[in-house]
Coordinates of C-alpha atoms in Angstrom, one line a residue:
Chain A
M1414 CA 121.7 71.0 117.9
E1415 CA 120.4 69.7 114.5
I1416 CA 117.8 72.4 114.4
L1417 CA 120.4 75.0 115.3
I1418 CA 122.6 74.1 112.4
Q1419 CA 119.7 73.8 110.0
Q1420 CA 118.6 77.3 111.1
L1421 CA 122.1 78.8 110.8
F1422 CA 122.2 77.4 107.2
N1423 CA 118.8 78.9 106.5
G1424 CA 120.2 82.2 107.8
L1425 CA 123.0 81.9 105.5
T1426 CA 120.6 81.4 102.6
I1427 CA 118.3 84.2 103.3
G1428 CA 121.4 86.4 104.4
S1429 CA 122.9 85.8 100.9
V1430 CA 119.8 87.0 99.2
Y1431 CA 119.5 90.1 101.5
S1432 CA 123.2 90.9 100.9
L1433 CA 122.9 90.8 97.2
V1434 CA 120.0 93.1 97.3
A1435 CA 121.5 95.4 99.9
L1436 CA 124.6 95.6 97.8
G1437 CA 122.8 97.1 94.8
L1438 CA 120.9 99.5 97.1
T1439 CA 124.1 100.7 98.9
L1440 CA 126.0 101.1 95.7
V1441 CA 123.4 103.6 94.3
Y1442 CA 123.2 105.4 97.6
G1443 CA 126.9 105.7 98.1
I1444 CA 127.4 107.1 94.7
L1445 CA 124.3 109.2 93.9
H1446 CA 122.8 109.6 97.4
I1447 CA 119.4 108.3 96.3
P1448 CA 117.6 106.0 98.5
N1449 CA 116.2 104.0 95.7
F1450 CA 112.7 102.8 96.9
A1451 CA 112.2 101.3 93.5
H1452 CA 114.9 98.8 94.1
G1453 CA 112.4 96.2 95.4
A1454 CA 110.5 96.7 92.2
L1455 CA 113.7 95.8 90.2
Y1456 CA 114.0 92.7 92.4
M1457 CA 110.6 91.8 91.4
M1458 CA 111.1 92.3 87.8
G1459 CA 114.2 90.2 88.0
G1460 CA 112.0 87.2 89.4
Y1461 CA 109.4 87.6 86.6
I1462 CA 111.8 87.9 83.8
T1463 CA 113.7 84.8 84.7
L1464 CA 110.4 83.0 85.3
T1465 CA 109.1 84.0 81.8
M1466 CA 112.3 83.2 80.1
M1467 CA 112.3 79.7 81.6
T1468 CA 108.6 78.9 81.2
K1469 CA 107.6 80.6 78.2
Y1470 CA 110.7 80.4 76.0
G1471 CA 112.2 77.3 77.6
F1472 CA 115.7 78.7 78.3
H1473 CA 118.0 77.1 80.8
Y1474 CA 118.0 78.5 84.2
W1475 CA 121.4 80.1 84.0
L1476 CA 120.6 81.6 80.5
A1477 CA 117.4 83.0 81.9
I1478 CA 119.2 84.5 84.8
F1479 CA 121.7 86.1 82.4
I1480 CA 119.0 87.7 80.3
S1481 CA 117.2 88.8 83.5
I1482 CA 120.3 90.6 84.6
L1483 CA 120.6 92.5 81.3
V1484 CA 117.0 93.5 81.2
V1485 CA 116.8 94.5 84.8
G1486 CA 120.2 96.3 84.5
L1487 CA 118.8 98.2 81.4
I1488 CA 115.7 99.2 83.4
G1489 CA 118.0 100.5 86.0
V1490 CA 119.9 102.6 83.5
L1491 CA 116.6 103.9 82.1
M1492 CA 115.6 104.9 85.5
E1493 CA 118.8 106.8 86.0
R1494 CA 118.7 108.6 82.7
F1495 CA 115.0 109.6 82.6
V1496 CA 114.2 110.1 86.3
F1497 CA 117.1 110.6 88.8
H1498 CA 119.5 112.4 86.3
P1499 CA 117.0 115.3 85.7
L1500 CA 116.4 115.4 89.6
R1501 CA 120.1 115.5 90.7
E1502 CA 119.8 119.2 91.8
A1503 CA 116.2 118.9 93.3
P1504 CA 115.7 118.8 97.2
P1505 CA 116.1 115.3 98.6
I1506 CA 112.3 114.8 99.0
H1507 CA 111.9 114.7 95.2
D1508 CA 114.2 111.6 94.5
K1509 CA 112.2 109.6 97.1
I1510 CA 108.8 110.5 95.6
A1511 CA 110.0 109.8 92.1
A1512 CA 111.4 106.4 93.2
I1513 CA 108.0 105.7 94.7
G1514 CA 106.3 106.6 91.5
I1515 CA 108.6 104.1 89.6
L1516 CA 107.9 101.5 92.3
L1517 CA 104.2 101.8 91.8
F1518 CA 104.4 101.8 88.1
L1519 CA 106.6 98.6 87.9
E1520 CA 104.3 96.8 90.4
A1521 CA 101.2 97.7 88.3
F1522 CA 103.0 96.6 85.3
A1523 CA 103.9 93.2 86.7
Q1524 CA 100.4 92.8 87.7
F1525 CA 99.1 93.8 84.3
V1526 CA 101.5 91.5 82.3
W1527 CA 101.8 88.4 84.7
G1528 CA 98.7 88.7 86.9
A1529 CA 98.4 89.1 90.6
E1530 CA 98.6 85.4 91.6
Y1531 CA 101.5 83.7 93.1
Q1532 CA 103.7 81.6 90.8
S1533 CA 106.5 79.3 91.5
M1534 CA 109.7 79.1 89.6
P1535 CA 110.9 75.7 88.5
T1536 CA 114.6 74.8 89.2
P1537 CA 116.9 72.3 87.6
Y1538 CA 118.4 72.0 91.1
G1539 CA 115.6 70.3 93.2
Q1540 CA 117.6 67.5 94.5
V1541 CA 118.3 67.0 98.2
V1542 CA 121.9 66.5 99.3
E1543 CA 123.0 65.0 102.5
I1544 CA 126.2 66.3 104.3
F1545 CA 127.1 65.1 107.8
G1546 CA 123.6 63.6 108.3
L1547 CA 121.9 67.0 107.6
T1548 CA 119.8 67.5 104.5
F1549 CA 120.1 70.5 102.4
T1550 CA 118.3 71.3 99.1
M1551 CA 120.5 71.9 96.2
Q1552 CA 118.8 75.2 95.4
R1553 CA 119.7 76.7 98.9
L1554 CA 123.4 75.6 98.6
L1555 CA 123.4 77.1 95.1
I1556 CA 122.1 80.4 96.5
V1557 CA 124.8 80.6 99.0
I1558 CA 127.7 79.7 96.6
A1559 CA 126.4 81.8 93.8
A1560 CA 126.0 84.9 96.1
I1561 CA 129.5 84.5 97.5
V1562 CA 130.9 84.2 93.8
V1563 CA 129.0 87.4 92.8
M1564 CA 130.3 89.2 95.9
I1565 CA 133.8 88.1 95.2
L1566 CA 133.5 89.2 91.6
L1567 CA 132.0 92.5 92.4
T1568 CA 134.7 93.3 95.0
L1569 CA 137.4 92.4 92.5
F1570 CA 135.7 94.6 89.9
L1571 CA 135.5 97.5 92.2
K1572 CA 139.1 97.1 93.6
K1573 CA 141.1 95.8 90.6
T1574 CA 139.7 97.3 87.5
F1575 CA 139.9 100.8 86.2
T1576 CA 136.2 101.1 85.7
G1577 CA 135.6 99.9 89.3
S1578 CA 138.0 102.5 90.6
T1579 CA 136.0 105.2 89.0
I1580 CA 133.0 104.0 90.8
I1581 CA 134.8 104.2 94.1
A1582 CA 136.3 107.6 93.2
M1583 CA 132.8 108.9 92.5
S1584 CA 131.4 107.5 95.8
Q1585 CA 134.0 109.4 97.6
N1586 CA 133.7 112.8 95.9
R1587 CA 131.6 113.3 93.0
E1588 CA 133.0 116.8 92.0
G1589 CA 136.5 115.6 92.4
A1590 CA 136.0 112.7 90.2
N1591 CA 134.5 115.0 87.7
L1592 CA 137.6 117.1 87.9
V1593 CA 140.0 114.5 87.3
G1594 CA 138.1 113.4 84.0
I1595 CA 135.9 110.7 85.1
N1596 CA 132.5 110.7 83.0
T1597 CA 130.2 110.8 86.0
N1598 CA 127.2 110.3 83.8
K1599 CA 128.6 107.0 82.6
V1600 CA 129.5 105.9 86.1
A1601 CA 126.1 106.8 87.4
M1602 CA 124.5 104.6 84.6
L1603 CA 126.9 101.8 85.2
T1604 CA 126.2 101.9 88.9
F1605 CA 122.4 101.6 88.3
M1606 CA 123.1 98.7 85.8
I1607 CA 125.1 96.8 88.3
S1608 CA 122.5 97.6 91.0
G1609 CA 119.8 96.2 88.9
G1610 CA 121.8 93.2 87.8
L1611 CA 122.4 92.3 91.5
A1612 CA 118.7 92.6 92.2
A1613 CA 118.0 90.4 89.3
I1614 CA 120.5 87.7 90.5
A1615 CA 119.1 87.9 94.0
A1616 CA 115.6 87.5 92.8
S1617 CA 116.4 84.7 90.3
L1618 CA 118.2 82.6 93.0
S1619 CA 115.7 83.0 95.7
A1620 CA 112.5 82.6 93.6
P1621 CA 112.5 78.8 93.4
I1622 CA 112.4 78.6 97.2
N1623 CA 109.9 81.5 97.6
L1624 CA 107.4 82.5 95.2
V1625 CA 107.0 85.1 92.5
F1626 CA 104.3 87.7 92.8
P1627 CA 104.0 91.5 92.2
G1628 CA 104.6 92.3 96.0
M1629 CA 107.5 90.1 96.3
G1630 CA 109.9 93.1 96.7
H1631 CA 108.3 94.8 99.5
L1632 CA 109.7 93.1 102.5
V1633 CA 113.0 92.4 100.8
I1634 CA 113.6 96.1 100.1
L1635 CA 112.5 97.2 103.5
K1636 CA 115.0 94.8 105.1
A1637 CA 117.7 95.9 102.5
F1638 CA 117.2 99.4 103.9
V1639 CA 117.6 98.2 107.4
I1640 CA 120.8 96.4 106.4
I1641 CA 122.4 99.3 104.8
I1642 CA 121.7 101.5 107.8
L1643 CA 123.1 98.7 110.0
G1644 CA 126.1 98.4 107.8
G1645 CA 126.7 102.1 107.0
M1646 CA 125.0 103.6 104.0
G1647 CA 127.2 103.3 101.0
S1648 CA 129.5 100.7 102.4
V1649 CA 130.0 97.5 100.4
P1650 CA 131.3 95.3 103.1
G1651 CA 128.8 96.7 105.4
A1652 CA 126.0 95.7 103.2
I1653 CA 127.4 92.2 103.0
L1654 CA 128.0 91.8 106.7
G1655 CA 124.5 93.4 107.5
G1656 CA 122.9 91.0 105.1
Y1657 CA 124.2 88.0 106.8
I1658 CA 123.6 89.4 110.3
L1659 CA 120.0 90.0 109.5
G1660 CA 119.6 86.5 107.9
F1661 CA 120.9 84.8 111.0
T1662 CA 118.9 87.1 113.3
E1663 CA 115.7 86.3 111.5
S1664 CA 116.1 82.5 111.1
L1665 CA 117.1 82.1 114.7
G1666 CA 114.4 84.4 115.9
A1667 CA 111.9 82.5 113.9
T1668 CA 112.9 79.3 115.6
Y1669 CA 113.5 80.5 119.1
I1670 CA 111.2 83.5 119.5
S1671 CA 108.2 83.6 117.3
N1672 CA 107.7 82.5 113.7
E1673 CA 104.6 84.9 113.3
Y1674 CA 106.6 88.0 114.2
K1675 CA 110.0 87.2 112.5
D1676 CA 109.5 89.9 109.9
I1677 CA 109.1 92.6 112.7
I1678 CA 112.7 91.7 114.0
A1679 CA 114.5 93.7 111.2
F1680 CA 112.4 96.8 111.8
V1681 CA 112.6 96.7 115.6
L1682 CA 116.4 96.3 115.1
L1683 CA 116.2 99.5 112.9
V1684 CA 114.2 101.4 115.3
I1685 CA 116.5 100.6 118.1
I1686 CA 119.6 101.7 115.9
L1687 CA 118.2 104.9 114.7
S1688 CA 116.8 105.8 118.3
V1689 CA 120.4 105.4 119.6
K1690 CA 122.3 106.9 116.7
P1691 CA 120.0 108.9 114.3
T1692 CA 122.6 109.0 111.4
G1693 CA 123.0 105.2 111.3
L1694 CA 125.8 103.0 112.4
F1695 CA 129.2 103.5 110.8
S1696 CA 127.9 106.7 109.0
K1697 CA 130.7 108.9 107.4
G1698 CA 130.5 112.5 108.3
G1699 CA 128.4 114.7 105.9
H1700 CA 127.7 113.0 102.7
Chain B
M608 CA 93.1 136.1 100.4
S609 CA 91.9 138.1 97.5
K610 CA 88.2 138.7 96.8
I611 CA 88.1 136.3 93.9
Q612 CA 89.5 133.6 96.1
K613 CA 87.0 134.1 98.7
I614 CA 84.2 133.9 96.2
V615 CA 85.5 130.7 94.7
I616 CA 85.8 129.1 98.2
L617 CA 82.3 130.1 99.0
V618 CA 81.0 128.7 95.8
L619 CA 82.8 125.4 96.3
I620 CA 81.4 125.2 99.8
L621 CA 77.8 125.9 98.6
F622 CA 78.4 123.3 95.9
A623 CA 79.4 120.6 98.4
I624 CA 76.4 121.4 100.4
V625 CA 73.8 121.2 97.7
F626 CA 75.7 118.3 96.0
P627 CA 73.6 115.5 97.6
L628 CA 70.4 117.4 96.9
I629 CA 71.1 117.6 93.1
S630 CA 72.7 114.2 92.7
K631 CA 70.2 111.5 91.9
N632 CA 72.8 108.8 92.3
D633 CA 73.7 107.5 95.8
Y634 CA 76.8 106.0 94.5
F635 CA 78.2 109.5 93.7
I636 CA 77.5 110.7 97.2
H637 CA 79.2 107.4 98.5
I638 CA 82.4 108.3 96.3
M639 CA 82.4 111.9 97.4
T640 CA 82.2 110.9 101.1
L641 CA 85.1 108.7 100.6
S642 CA 87.2 111.3 98.8
F643 CA 86.5 113.8 101.6
I644 CA 87.8 111.2 104.1
W645 CA 90.9 110.8 101.9
M646 CA 91.4 114.5 101.7
I647 CA 91.5 114.8 105.5
G648 CA 94.3 112.2 105.5
V649 CA 96.1 113.9 102.7
Y650 CA 96.0 117.2 104.7
G651 CA 97.6 115.4 107.6
L652 CA 100.4 114.2 105.2
N653 CA 100.7 117.7 103.6
L654 CA 101.3 119.6 106.8
L655 CA 104.2 117.3 107.5
A656 CA 105.6 116.6 104.2
G657 CA 104.6 119.8 102.3
F658 CA 105.3 122.5 104.8
T659 CA 107.9 121.0 107.2
G660 CA 109.8 118.9 104.5
Y661 CA 109.6 115.6 106.4
L662 CA 108.3 112.8 104.1
S663 CA 106.6 110.5 106.4
L664 CA 105.7 107.1 105.0
A665 CA 104.1 106.0 108.2
H666 CA 100.9 107.8 107.7
A667 CA 98.9 104.8 106.5
G668 CA 99.8 103.3 109.8
F669 CA 98.3 106.2 111.8
F670 CA 95.3 106.2 109.5
A671 CA 94.9 102.5 110.5
I672 CA 95.5 103.2 114.2
G673 CA 92.7 105.8 114.1
A674 CA 90.4 103.5 112.3
Y675 CA 91.1 100.5 114.5
S676 CA 90.9 102.6 117.7
L677 CA 87.4 103.7 116.8
G678 CA 86.4 100.3 115.5
L679 CA 87.6 98.5 118.6
L680 CA 86.2 101.0 121.0
T681 CA 82.7 101.1 119.3
A682 CA 82.4 97.6 118.1
K683 CA 84.2 95.6 120.8
A684 CA 84.0 97.9 123.9
E685 CA 80.6 99.2 122.8
M686 CA 81.5 102.7 123.6
N687 CA 79.4 105.7 122.3
F688 CA 80.7 107.0 118.9
W689 CA 81.7 110.5 120.2
P690 CA 83.9 109.8 123.2
A691 CA 85.3 106.9 121.1
L692 CA 86.2 109.2 118.3
F693 CA 87.8 111.6 120.8
L694 CA 89.6 108.7 122.4
S695 CA 90.9 107.4 119.2
L696 CA 92.4 110.7 118.4
V697 CA 94.1 110.9 121.6
I698 CA 95.4 107.3 121.1
T699 CA 96.9 108.2 117.6
G700 CA 98.2 111.4 118.9
V701 CA 100.1 109.7 121.9
L702 CA 101.5 107.0 119.5
G703 CA 102.4 109.7 117.1
F704 CA 104.1 111.6 119.8
F705 CA 106.4 108.7 120.7
A706 CA 106.9 107.8 117.0
G707 CA 107.9 111.4 116.3
L708 CA 110.1 111.7 119.2
I709 CA 112.4 109.2 117.9
S710 CA 111.9 109.4 114.2
L711 CA 112.4 113.2 114.0
R712 CA 115.9 112.9 115.3
T713 CA 116.8 111.5 112.0
K714 CA 116.8 113.5 108.8
E715 CA 115.9 113.4 105.0
H716 CA 116.5 109.8 103.8
F717 CA 116.8 108.2 107.2
F718 CA 113.5 109.8 108.2
A719 CA 111.7 108.5 105.1
I720 CA 113.3 104.9 105.7
Y721 CA 112.6 105.0 109.4
T722 CA 108.9 106.0 109.0
L723 CA 108.5 103.3 106.2
C724 CA 109.6 100.9 108.7
V725 CA 107.4 102.3 111.5
G726 CA 104.5 102.0 109.1
Y727 CA 105.4 98.4 108.3
I728 CA 105.6 97.7 112.0
I729 CA 102.1 99.0 112.6
Y730 CA 100.8 97.0 109.7
L731 CA 102.3 93.8 110.9
V732 CA 101.1 94.2 114.4
I733 CA 97.6 94.7 113.3
D734 CA 97.9 91.9 110.9
K735 CA 99.3 89.5 113.5
W736 CA 97.5 90.5 116.6
D737 CA 94.5 88.3 116.1
S738 CA 93.1 88.4 119.6
L739 CA 92.7 92.0 119.4
T740 CA 92.3 93.2 115.8
E741 CA 90.9 89.9 114.4
G742 CA 93.8 89.8 112.1
V743 CA 93.2 89.2 108.4
R744 CA 89.5 88.4 109.0
G745 CA 89.2 92.2 109.7
L746 CA 86.9 94.1 112.1
I747 CA 83.2 94.0 111.4
G748 CA 80.1 95.6 112.9
I749 CA 81.4 99.1 113.5
P750 CA 78.4 101.2 114.3
A751 CA 77.5 104.5 112.4
P752 CA 78.1 107.8 114.4
A753 CA 75.7 108.0 117.2
N754 CA 73.0 110.6 117.3
I755 CA 73.6 114.1 118.6
G756 CA 70.2 115.2 120.0
P757 CA 67.9 114.9 116.9
L758 CA 70.6 114.7 114.5
S759 CA 71.2 111.1 113.2
F760 CA 73.9 109.8 111.0
E761 CA 72.3 106.4 109.8
T762 CA 71.6 107.6 106.2
L763 CA 74.2 108.1 103.5
H764 CA 73.2 111.9 103.2
S765 CA 73.8 112.7 106.8
H766 CA 77.0 110.8 106.9
Y767 CA 78.1 112.9 103.9
Y768 CA 77.5 116.2 105.8
L769 CA 79.2 114.8 108.8
V770 CA 82.4 114.1 106.9
L771 CA 82.1 117.4 105.0
F772 CA 81.9 119.1 108.3
F773 CA 85.0 117.5 109.5
L774 CA 86.8 118.3 106.1
L775 CA 85.9 122.0 106.5
L776 CA 87.2 122.0 110.1
V777 CA 90.5 120.4 109.0
V778 CA 90.9 122.9 106.1
L779 CA 90.2 125.8 108.5
I780 CA 92.7 124.5 111.0
M781 CA 95.3 124.2 108.2
Y782 CA 94.6 127.6 107.1
R783 CA 95.1 129.0 110.4
I784 CA 98.2 127.0 111.1
V785 CA 99.9 127.9 107.8
H786 CA 99.1 131.6 108.2
S787 CA 100.2 131.8 111.7
L788 CA 103.7 132.4 113.1
S789 CA 103.9 128.6 113.7
G790 CA 103.3 128.0 110.0
R791 CA 105.9 130.4 109.0
T792 CA 108.2 128.5 111.5
Y793 CA 107.5 125.2 109.9
I794 CA 108.2 126.6 106.5
A795 CA 111.5 127.9 107.8
I796 CA 112.4 124.5 109.0
R797 CA 111.6 123.0 105.6
N798 CA 113.7 125.7 103.7
S799 CA 116.7 125.2 106.0
E800 CA 116.6 123.7 109.3
D801 CA 120.1 124.8 110.3
L802 CA 119.1 128.3 109.3
A803 CA 115.9 128.0 111.4
Q804 CA 117.9 126.7 114.4
T805 CA 120.4 129.7 114.0
I806 CA 117.7 132.2 114.2
G807 CA 116.5 130.7 117.5
I808 CA 113.7 128.4 116.4
S809 CA 113.4 125.2 118.6
T810 CA 113.2 122.9 115.6
M811 CA 112.7 119.7 117.5
K812 CA 109.7 121.2 119.5
N813 CA 108.1 122.6 116.3
K814 CA 108.8 119.4 114.3
L815 CA 107.2 117.1 117.0
T816 CA 104.1 119.4 117.2
V817 CA 103.6 119.1 113.4
F818 CA 104.1 115.4 113.5
V819 CA 101.6 115.0 116.3
I820 CA 98.9 117.3 114.5
S821 CA 99.7 115.5 111.4
T822 CA 99.1 112.0 112.8
V823 CA 96.0 113.1 114.6
I824 CA 94.6 114.3 111.5
A825 CA 95.5 111.0 109.8
G826 CA 93.9 109.2 112.7
L827 CA 90.6 111.4 112.4
S828 CA 90.6 110.4 108.6
G829 CA 90.9 106.7 109.6
A830 CA 88.2 106.9 112.4
L831 CA 85.8 108.5 109.8
Y832 CA 86.6 105.8 107.3
A833 CA 86.0 103.1 109.8
S834 CA 82.6 104.4 110.7
F835 CA 81.6 105.1 107.2
V836 CA 82.8 101.8 105.7
R837 CA 81.8 99.8 108.8
F838 CA 84.5 97.2 108.1
I839 CA 88.1 97.5 108.4
G840 CA 91.0 95.0 107.7
P841 CA 94.8 95.2 108.0
D842 CA 95.1 96.4 104.4
I843 CA 94.3 99.8 105.4
G844 CA 97.6 100.1 107.3
S845 CA 99.6 98.9 104.1
I846 CA 102.1 100.9 102.3
A847 CA 99.8 101.2 99.4
I848 CA 97.6 103.6 101.2
V849 CA 100.4 106.1 102.1
F850 CA 101.3 105.9 98.3
D851 CA 97.8 106.6 97.4
F852 CA 97.9 109.7 99.7
L853 CA 101.3 110.8 98.3
T854 CA 99.8 110.6 94.7
Y855 CA 96.8 112.7 95.7
L856 CA 99.0 115.1 97.2
L857 CA 101.5 115.4 94.5
V858 CA 99.1 115.7 91.9
G859 CA 97.2 118.4 93.6
G860 CA 100.3 120.2 94.9
I861 CA 102.5 119.5 97.9
G862 CA 103.0 122.4 100.3
T863 CA 99.8 124.1 99.1
L864 CA 96.6 124.6 100.9
S865 CA 94.2 123.6 98.1
G866 CA 96.3 120.8 96.7
P867 CA 94.8 117.9 98.7
I868 CA 91.4 118.7 97.5
V869 CA 92.3 119.1 93.8
G870 CA 94.3 116.1 93.7
T871 CA 92.1 113.7 95.5
L872 CA 89.0 114.8 93.7
L873 CA 90.8 114.5 90.3
I874 CA 92.2 111.2 90.8
V875 CA 89.2 109.7 92.4
V876 CA 86.9 111.1 89.7
L877 CA 89.3 109.8 87.1
S878 CA 89.5 106.4 88.6
Q879 CA 85.8 106.2 88.6
R880 CA 85.4 107.3 85.0
L881 CA 88.0 105.1 83.7
Q882 CA 87.0 101.7 85.1
F883 CA 89.8 99.9 83.6
L884 CA 92.0 102.1 86.0
Q885 CA 90.6 100.4 89.1
D886 CA 93.2 97.7 89.2
Y887 CA 95.9 99.2 87.1
R888 CA 95.7 102.7 88.2
M889 CA 99.3 102.9 89.2
L890 CA 100.2 101.9 85.7
V891 CA 99.2 105.4 84.9
F892 CA 99.5 107.3 88.2
G893 CA 103.1 105.9 88.9
P894 CA 104.7 107.7 85.8
V895 CA 102.4 110.7 86.4
L896 CA 103.9 110.9 90.0
T897 CA 107.4 110.7 88.5
L898 CA 106.8 113.2 85.8
L899 CA 105.1 115.7 88.0
I900 CA 107.9 115.8 90.5
I901 CA 110.4 116.3 87.7
F902 CA 108.4 118.8 85.7
Y903 CA 105.8 120.3 88.1
P904 CA 107.1 119.7 91.6
R905 CA 104.2 121.6 93.0
G906 CA 101.5 119.8 91.4
I907 CA 98.5 121.2 89.5
V908 CA 97.9 124.0 92.1
G909 CA 101.5 125.0 91.9
A910 CA 101.4 125.0 88.1
V911 CA 98.4 127.3 88.0
A912 CA 100.0 129.5 90.4
A913 CA 103.2 129.7 88.4
F914 CA 101.1 130.4 85.3
G915 CA 99.2 133.2 87.0
Q916 CA 102.4 134.7 88.3
K917 CA 104.0 134.8 84.9
R918 CA 100.9 136.5 83.4
R919 CA 101.1 139.2 86.0
G920 CA 104.7 139.6 85.1
Q921 CA 105.8 138.8 88.6
V922 CA 104.8 142.4 89.8
H923 CA 103.0 141.2 92.8
K924 CA 105.5 138.7 93.9
S925 CA 105.2 139.8 97.5
N926 CA 101.5 139.1 97.5
I927 CA 101.9 135.4 96.7
Q928 CA 101.8 133.4 99.8
A929 CA 105.1 132.2 100.8
A930 CA 103.6 128.8 101.4
N931 CA 103.0 128.5 97.7
L932 CA 106.7 129.0 96.9
P933 CA 108.8 126.1 98.2
E934 CA 111.2 126.0 95.4
E935 CA 112.2 129.5 95.1
Q936 CA 112.4 129.7 98.9
V937 CA 114.8 126.8 99.0
K938 CA 117.1 128.6 96.6
E939 CA 117.1 131.9 98.5
G940 CA 117.9 129.9 101.7

């Protein structure tokens, strides 16, 4: 029983990180129809920037995360401006290849600047807390709480603010949004900014319990793709729900099935879903 | 094919044949053999992504399946090289058939994501299945190709010719496919799948055929790699390999017949010349890949073709192979 609760909590932690990454991915897909393969690289950059800010410049954890959000958000905006914007009329295969090019570049860049070795991020929240006889590390609790706060803020932003509504409008109909006077270019940049920021938060939160290295985004981005296919591509609640489902499945699978093969679970899940329904679960007609 | 093209091709083949005789340095022959092996894999990817329009990111997986099938059959089951090669192609083809059967029902983004995941599953299985594949330790002791009568493939030179033979074979097969009715069918599918279906093309059957051929070619490339390098590890199935293939293909020219050769040779030679690029090559090739897809979506070969076309004032537009004109065709469709 204790193991089960412990694993459920682990699932909640991993799920929170997955959800944040998947949210950024799904926003970009929903609005611009770009499967951003470089999103994992943004996640990795987020981890490194927070780490550098903390270790090299001695900033506080939260300040470091804030800088990381800004920097990665900016990288996202630059990506949109210089790569995806010129390609918006091109056949869909081009976006994907361009994204892969960015991914390769950012990874090589990280390796060049920070080296290939694994690094660990210090955290001011290393304490262990005990609740109902179960022990949790502060950092893990922090991941869950911070992720939920971010998701609530994002939802409020999308639902309650004017800028948020323009994003929603554009995801529903790009031409229509343009017609009613929404500056679609601005919204596209904003979307990439938010998407990059979310990746930076996810990486900065999870880095202290994992490690920081150039390939850290690989598995996470693949799983984020599984999540947004699970939750319907472009759907915000779908990404959140899908992230937690995958988090729970993995941590339970690791305990009760096989720890070795836990990373395969997500992909097998995806293969099954797409085999049954080639357009993904909850897909809206057309795009 | 024009007369000039024929001459150029003949000269190139002749050069490839005499290359080991004039090159004093064994290292260059080694590099050339490796690039020939990559080229074969890139041709596999090109048939699917370039001519049919389905970007498969699982091809490193099939490359690895080919390599491991051959490696396991020869090193562990101690089979003769030639039946093992044949069998490993069959294994890759069968696995490719099943992967294609499911993955080809998806389109565009879903297909790329799906195959990315398939590739990752293959990589993880190779990595984790210690008892069969030796896991991270890698598979060692893969023998060189067995003799055919008096022909032995123990030396570097003979291996070079063997790989060259397979490369020429693959190029010939590609040429035949692209210039046949099937090739036109594949291009039709790339340009507009709905339209192709409307005019009575069985798109699923054709796509599946291409997928299987393409995986078998990737498998051949893997098998040749295994017998040439004699050592394989799970890394050959990693996503990085498929990205390498993609870079070679895009720099050369996706959807062109000579693209894979031009791209692979250029990048491999450049990487050799600029030693510092070894570790950080993607620092340069990543942006190159992105810029190419924005400005020259058909790579060097495509850019040269477009330049030639402009000079001739586009009079002979009908003479230019349809295969070389993906963009225009898309717009017409």
